[in-house]
XYZ file of C-alpha atoms in Angstrom:
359
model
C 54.398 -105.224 -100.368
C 53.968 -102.080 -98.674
C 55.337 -101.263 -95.701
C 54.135 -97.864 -93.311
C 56.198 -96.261 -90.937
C 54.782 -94.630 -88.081
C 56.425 -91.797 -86.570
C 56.372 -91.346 -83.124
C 55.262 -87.285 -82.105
C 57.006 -85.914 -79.300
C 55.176 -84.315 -76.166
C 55.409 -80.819 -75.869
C 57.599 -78.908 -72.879
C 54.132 -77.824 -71.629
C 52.238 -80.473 -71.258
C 52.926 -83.531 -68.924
C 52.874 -86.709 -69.786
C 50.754 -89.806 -67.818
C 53.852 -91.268 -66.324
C 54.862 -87.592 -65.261
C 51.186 -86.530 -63.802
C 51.881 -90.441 -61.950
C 55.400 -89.405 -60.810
C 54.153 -86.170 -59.414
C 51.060 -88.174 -57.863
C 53.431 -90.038 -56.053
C 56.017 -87.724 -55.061
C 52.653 -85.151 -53.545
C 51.758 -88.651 -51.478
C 55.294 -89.084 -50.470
C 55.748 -85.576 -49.177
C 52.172 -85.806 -47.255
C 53.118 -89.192 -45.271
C 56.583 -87.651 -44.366
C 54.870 -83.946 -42.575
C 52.045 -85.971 -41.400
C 52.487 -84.912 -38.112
C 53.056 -81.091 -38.884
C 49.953 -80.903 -41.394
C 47.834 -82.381 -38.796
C 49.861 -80.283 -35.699
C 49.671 -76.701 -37.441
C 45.674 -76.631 -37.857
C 45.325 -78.046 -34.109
C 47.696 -75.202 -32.926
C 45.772 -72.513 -35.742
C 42.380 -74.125 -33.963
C 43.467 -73.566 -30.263
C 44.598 -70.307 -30.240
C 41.943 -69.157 -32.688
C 39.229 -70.664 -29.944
C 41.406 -69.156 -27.114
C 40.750 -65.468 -29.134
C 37.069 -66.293 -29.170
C 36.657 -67.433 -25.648
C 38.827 -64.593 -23.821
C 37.791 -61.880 -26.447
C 33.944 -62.334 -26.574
C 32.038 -59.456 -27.559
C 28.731 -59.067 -26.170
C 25.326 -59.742 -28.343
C 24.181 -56.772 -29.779
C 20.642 -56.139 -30.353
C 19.734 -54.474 -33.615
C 16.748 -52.248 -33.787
C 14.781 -50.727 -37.015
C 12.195 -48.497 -37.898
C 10.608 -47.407 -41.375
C 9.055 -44.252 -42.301
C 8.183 -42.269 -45.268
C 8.900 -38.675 -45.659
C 5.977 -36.966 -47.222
C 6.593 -33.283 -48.412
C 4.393 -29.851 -46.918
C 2.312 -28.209 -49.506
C 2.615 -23.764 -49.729
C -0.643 -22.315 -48.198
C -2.000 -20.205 -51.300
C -3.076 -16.463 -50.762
C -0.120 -15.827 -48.234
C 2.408 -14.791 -50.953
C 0.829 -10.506 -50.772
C 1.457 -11.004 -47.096
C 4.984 -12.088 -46.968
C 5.980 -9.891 -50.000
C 4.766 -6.759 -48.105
C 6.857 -8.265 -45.052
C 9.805 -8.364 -47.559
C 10.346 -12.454 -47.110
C 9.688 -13.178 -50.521
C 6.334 -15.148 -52.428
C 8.428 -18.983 -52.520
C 10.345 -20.792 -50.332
C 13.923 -22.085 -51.271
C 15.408 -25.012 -53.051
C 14.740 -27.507 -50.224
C 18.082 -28.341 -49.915
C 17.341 -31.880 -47.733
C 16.467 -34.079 -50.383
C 18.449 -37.569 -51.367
C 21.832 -37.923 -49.895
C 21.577 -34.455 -48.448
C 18.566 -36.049 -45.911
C 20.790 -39.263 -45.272
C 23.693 -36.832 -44.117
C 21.452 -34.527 -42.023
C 19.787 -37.155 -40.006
C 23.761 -38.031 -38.803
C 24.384 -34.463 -38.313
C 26.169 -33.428 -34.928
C 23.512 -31.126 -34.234
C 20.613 -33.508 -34.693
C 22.521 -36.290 -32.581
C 23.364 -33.788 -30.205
C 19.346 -32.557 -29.807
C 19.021 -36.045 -29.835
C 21.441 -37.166 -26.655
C 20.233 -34.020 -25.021
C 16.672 -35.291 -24.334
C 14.677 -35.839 -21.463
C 13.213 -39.507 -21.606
C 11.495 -41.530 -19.442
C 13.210 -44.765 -18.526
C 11.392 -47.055 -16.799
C 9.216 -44.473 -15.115
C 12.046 -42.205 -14.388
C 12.999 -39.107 -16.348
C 16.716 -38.891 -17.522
C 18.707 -36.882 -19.990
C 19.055 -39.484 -22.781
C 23.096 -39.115 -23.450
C 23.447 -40.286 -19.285
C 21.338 -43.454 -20.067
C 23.825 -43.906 -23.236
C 26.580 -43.569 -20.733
C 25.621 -46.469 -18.534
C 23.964 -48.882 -21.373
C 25.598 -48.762 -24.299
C 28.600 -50.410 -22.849
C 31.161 -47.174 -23.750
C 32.929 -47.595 -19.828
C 34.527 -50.603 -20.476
C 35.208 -50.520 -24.755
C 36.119 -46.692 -25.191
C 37.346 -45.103 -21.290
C 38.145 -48.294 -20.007
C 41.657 -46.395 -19.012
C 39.717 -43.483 -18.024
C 38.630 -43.414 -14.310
C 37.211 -39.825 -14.113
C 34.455 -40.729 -17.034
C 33.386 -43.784 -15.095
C 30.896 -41.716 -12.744
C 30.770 -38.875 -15.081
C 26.614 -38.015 -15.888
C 25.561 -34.684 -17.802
C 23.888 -32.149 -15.355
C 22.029 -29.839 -17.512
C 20.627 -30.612 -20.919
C 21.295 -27.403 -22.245
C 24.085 -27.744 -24.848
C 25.191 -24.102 -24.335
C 25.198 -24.360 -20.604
C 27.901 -27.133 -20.853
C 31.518 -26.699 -19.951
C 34.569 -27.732 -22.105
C 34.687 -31.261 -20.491
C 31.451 -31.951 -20.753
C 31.707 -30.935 -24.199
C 34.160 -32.868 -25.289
C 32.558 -35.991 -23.836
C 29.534 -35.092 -25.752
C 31.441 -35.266 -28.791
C 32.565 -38.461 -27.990
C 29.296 -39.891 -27.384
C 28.021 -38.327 -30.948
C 30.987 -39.849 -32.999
C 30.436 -43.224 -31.438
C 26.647 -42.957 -32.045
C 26.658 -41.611 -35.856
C 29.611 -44.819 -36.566
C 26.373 -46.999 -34.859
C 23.521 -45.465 -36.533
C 22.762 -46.698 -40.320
C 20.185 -44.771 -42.471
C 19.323 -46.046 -46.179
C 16.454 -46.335 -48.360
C 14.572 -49.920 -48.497
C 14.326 -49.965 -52.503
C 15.543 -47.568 -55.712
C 11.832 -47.522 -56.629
C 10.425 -47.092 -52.995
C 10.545 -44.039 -50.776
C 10.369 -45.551 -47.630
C 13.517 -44.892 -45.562
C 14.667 -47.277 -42.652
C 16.996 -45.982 -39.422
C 18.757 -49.018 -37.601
C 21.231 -49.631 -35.324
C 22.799 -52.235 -33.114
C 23.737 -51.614 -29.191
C 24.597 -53.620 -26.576
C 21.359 -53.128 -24.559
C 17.809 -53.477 -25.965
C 15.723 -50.428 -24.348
C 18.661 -48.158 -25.383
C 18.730 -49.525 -29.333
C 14.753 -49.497 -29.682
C 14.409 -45.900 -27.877
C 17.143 -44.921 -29.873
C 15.977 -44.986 -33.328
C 12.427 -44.249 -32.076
C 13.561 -40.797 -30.356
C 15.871 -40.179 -33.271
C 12.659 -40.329 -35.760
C 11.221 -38.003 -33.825
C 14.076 -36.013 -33.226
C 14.412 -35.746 -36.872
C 11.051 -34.683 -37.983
C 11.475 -31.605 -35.165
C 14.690 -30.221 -36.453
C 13.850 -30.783 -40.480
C 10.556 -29.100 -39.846
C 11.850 -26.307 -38.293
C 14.318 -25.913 -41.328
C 11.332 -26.101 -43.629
C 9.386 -23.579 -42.060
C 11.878 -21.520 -41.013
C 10.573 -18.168 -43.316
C 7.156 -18.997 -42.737
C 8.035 -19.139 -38.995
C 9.995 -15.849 -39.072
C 6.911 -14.224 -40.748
C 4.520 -14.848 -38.483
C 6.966 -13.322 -35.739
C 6.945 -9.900 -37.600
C 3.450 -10.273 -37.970
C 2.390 -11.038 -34.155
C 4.721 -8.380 -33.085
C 2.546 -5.642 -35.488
C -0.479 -6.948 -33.826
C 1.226 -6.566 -30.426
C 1.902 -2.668 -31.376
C -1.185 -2.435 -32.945
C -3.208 -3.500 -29.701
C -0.929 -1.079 -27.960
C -1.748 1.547 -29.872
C -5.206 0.866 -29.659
C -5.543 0.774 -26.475
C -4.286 3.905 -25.555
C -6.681 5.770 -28.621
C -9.861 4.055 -26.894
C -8.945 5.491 -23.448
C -8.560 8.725 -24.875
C -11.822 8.258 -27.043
C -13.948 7.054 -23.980
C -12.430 10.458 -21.385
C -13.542 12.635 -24.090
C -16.869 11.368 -25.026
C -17.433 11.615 -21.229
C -16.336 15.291 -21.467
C -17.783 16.152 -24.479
C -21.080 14.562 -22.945
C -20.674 17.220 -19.427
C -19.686 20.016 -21.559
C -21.963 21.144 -24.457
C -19.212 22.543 -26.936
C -18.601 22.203 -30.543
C -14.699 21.898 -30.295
C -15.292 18.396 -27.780
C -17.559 16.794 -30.282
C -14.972 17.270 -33.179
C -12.689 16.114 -31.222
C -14.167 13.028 -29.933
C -15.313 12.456 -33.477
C -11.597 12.475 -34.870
C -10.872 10.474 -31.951
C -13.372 7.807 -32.937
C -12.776 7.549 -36.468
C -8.803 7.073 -35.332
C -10.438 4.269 -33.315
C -11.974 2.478 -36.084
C -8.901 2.619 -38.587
C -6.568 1.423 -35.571
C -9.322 -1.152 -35.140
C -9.004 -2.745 -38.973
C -5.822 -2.563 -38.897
C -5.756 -4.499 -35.322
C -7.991 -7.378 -36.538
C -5.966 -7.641 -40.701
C -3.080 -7.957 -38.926
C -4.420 -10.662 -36.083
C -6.152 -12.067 -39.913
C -2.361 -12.068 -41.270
C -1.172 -14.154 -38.083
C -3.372 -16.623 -38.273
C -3.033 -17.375 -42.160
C 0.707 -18.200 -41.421
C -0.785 -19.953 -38.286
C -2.387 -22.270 -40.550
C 0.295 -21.959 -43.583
C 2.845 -23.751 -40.747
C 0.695 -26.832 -40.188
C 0.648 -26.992 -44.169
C 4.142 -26.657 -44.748
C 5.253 -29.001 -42.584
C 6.450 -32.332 -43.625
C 4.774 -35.206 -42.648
C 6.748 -38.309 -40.951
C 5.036 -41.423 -41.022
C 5.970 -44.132 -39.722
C 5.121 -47.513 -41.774
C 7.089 -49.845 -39.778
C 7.761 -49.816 -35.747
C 10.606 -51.702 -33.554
C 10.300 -55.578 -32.911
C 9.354 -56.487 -29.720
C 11.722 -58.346 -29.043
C 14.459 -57.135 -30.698
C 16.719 -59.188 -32.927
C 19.845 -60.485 -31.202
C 23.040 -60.753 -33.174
C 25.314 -63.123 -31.738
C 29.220 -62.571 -32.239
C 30.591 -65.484 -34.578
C 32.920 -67.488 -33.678
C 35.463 -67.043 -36.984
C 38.971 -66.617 -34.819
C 39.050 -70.538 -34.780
C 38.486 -71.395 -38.270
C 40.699 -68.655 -39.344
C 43.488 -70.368 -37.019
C 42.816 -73.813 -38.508
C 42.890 -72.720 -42.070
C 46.166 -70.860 -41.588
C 47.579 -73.357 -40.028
C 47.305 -76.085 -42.631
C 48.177 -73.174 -45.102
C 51.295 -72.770 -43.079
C 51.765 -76.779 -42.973
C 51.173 -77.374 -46.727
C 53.957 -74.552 -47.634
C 55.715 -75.994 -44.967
C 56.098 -79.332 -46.912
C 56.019 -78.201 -49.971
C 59.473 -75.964 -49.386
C 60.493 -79.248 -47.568
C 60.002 -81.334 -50.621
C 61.640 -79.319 -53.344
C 64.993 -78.204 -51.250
C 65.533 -81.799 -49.931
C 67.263 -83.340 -53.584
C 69.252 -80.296 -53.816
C 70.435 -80.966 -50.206
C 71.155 -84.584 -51.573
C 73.182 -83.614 -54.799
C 75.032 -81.140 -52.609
C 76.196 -83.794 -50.195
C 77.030 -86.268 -53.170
């Protein structure tokens, strides 16, 4: 008869067996009814002072403001190149240098901010430099000079930037560093080339006129970059027309006295003379009117080069309202059963070893 033996295989050091995964079971359960009280103490402490934080630390709503545009580039006027190459400017403009990332950066600029906060606006009828509105709505009194008691009355005088003194200047600067950190500019989409400008203030007129101004501010100061040569030509070219009219005015006083004397006075020598004086007339004359021609070709080259802002997408009205969320409590409740559960754990594992010491 035959007779099988079976072998019994052992369980390896990494793995647990059921009794051991019952054990453990057991001794979790154990340590959980013995720190009842601090698992369930911690989280109400974490809870309290976490609400405490959100109650005595509330931030006000802000209200967040958007507007979309689409920046559409100027076209070169054709037949202007033999004008500005005989002014010395050159027949192309250069690399436009505000393209991409380059645009996102100048629209944050200090200088564009500062045109910006250096406005005139009209606030509910009333006309106000725009960085004194900023002053009393954007809540910067009580966050950013709470412990400053000479800014709490302080207002900008004069909105000329280089009219300001060194104080003045240096709350400017302020108020541009704390407006850049709140203004956000991105494209919408990678395959889109609509761009949006948001931000998120305190009050609601100052975030909607904000990015509204801004836009506008914007399409002033990057036009003004893109037509700068085109600008500068038709300077030099106004100013020849000036001189040219000058000139011309004095040759056709000279040419009307001596017609009049060559008309009393029956000589040869005054009719050559007021016939030189005449043809010197005419030339001065073409020349007048080509240049006043010139002028008004750049005239008309500036309204093509310039870019064209349009706006796809206005402000809400109303404006979104973000609400501050209350996260300071549940942070406090989940550390504080984090702090209970390592708590008991530590608890659990250096209680034997107190045991074996004592026996």
């Amino acid at each position: 008869m035959a007779t099988s033996t079976q072998t019994l295989q052992p369980i390896p050091d990494d793995e647990l067996s059921p009794k051991e995964v019952v054990e453990k079971v057991l001794v979790v359960k154990t340590a959980i009814f013995r720190n009842w009280k601090m698992i369930l103490l911690l989280p109400i402490v974490g809870f309290g002072i976490g609400y405490a934080m959100d109650t005595y630390l509330k931030k006000p709503n802000t209200y967040e403001a958007n507007v979309v545009f689409n920046l559409g580039g100027g076209s070169q006027a054709s037949g202007l190149g033999d004008v500005a190459g005989l002014l010395g400017l050159g027949n192309a403009p250069d690399a436009n240098i505000f393209t991409g990332e380059n645009f996102f950066y100048f629209v944050k600029s200090r200088p564009v901010l500062e045109r910006n906060l250096m406005k005139e606006v009209e606030i509910h009828g009333k006309k106000e430099i725009f960085a004194n509105f900023y002053i009393d709505s954007s809540g910067i009194k009580t966050s950013d000079w709470e412990e400053r008691p000479d800014l709490q009355q302080f207002h900008f005088q004069n909105n000329d930037i280089k009219k300001l003194d060194l104080n003045s200047r240096i709350v400017l600067n302020a108020i541009v560093k704390r407006a850049a950190e709140a203004t956000e500019i991105a494209s919408l989409d990678r395959k889109s080339s609509f761009i949006a400008i948001s931000t998120k203030m305190e009050n609601e007129t100052l975030a909607g006129m904000w990015v509204t101004t801004l836009l506008k501010t914007v399409e002033e100061m990057y036009t003004e970059n893109q037509t700068q040569k085109t600008r500068k030509t038709l300077r030099l070219l106004q100013h020849r027309a000036d001189s040219l009219a000058s000139v011309l005015g004095i040759a056709e006083h000279k040419l009307a006295r001596q017609m009049d004397y060559s008309q009393q006075i029956m000589l040869p020598e005054a009719k050559v003379s007021a016939n030189s004086m005449e043809r010197k007339s005419t030339f001065l004359q073409q020349l007048y009117y080509e240049a006043m021609a010139n002028a008004e070709k750049m005239r008309v080259s500036l309204v093509r080069e310039a870019p064209l802002f349009t706006e796809i997408e206005g402000i809400k009205v109303p404006l979104d309202v973000k609400s501050e969320d209350k996260r300071n409590a549940k942070i406090g409740a989940l550390a504080g059963l984090m702090i209970a559960l390592i708590f008991t754990y530590f608890r659990t594992v250096l209680t034997p070893v107190r045991v074996e010491e004592k026996a």
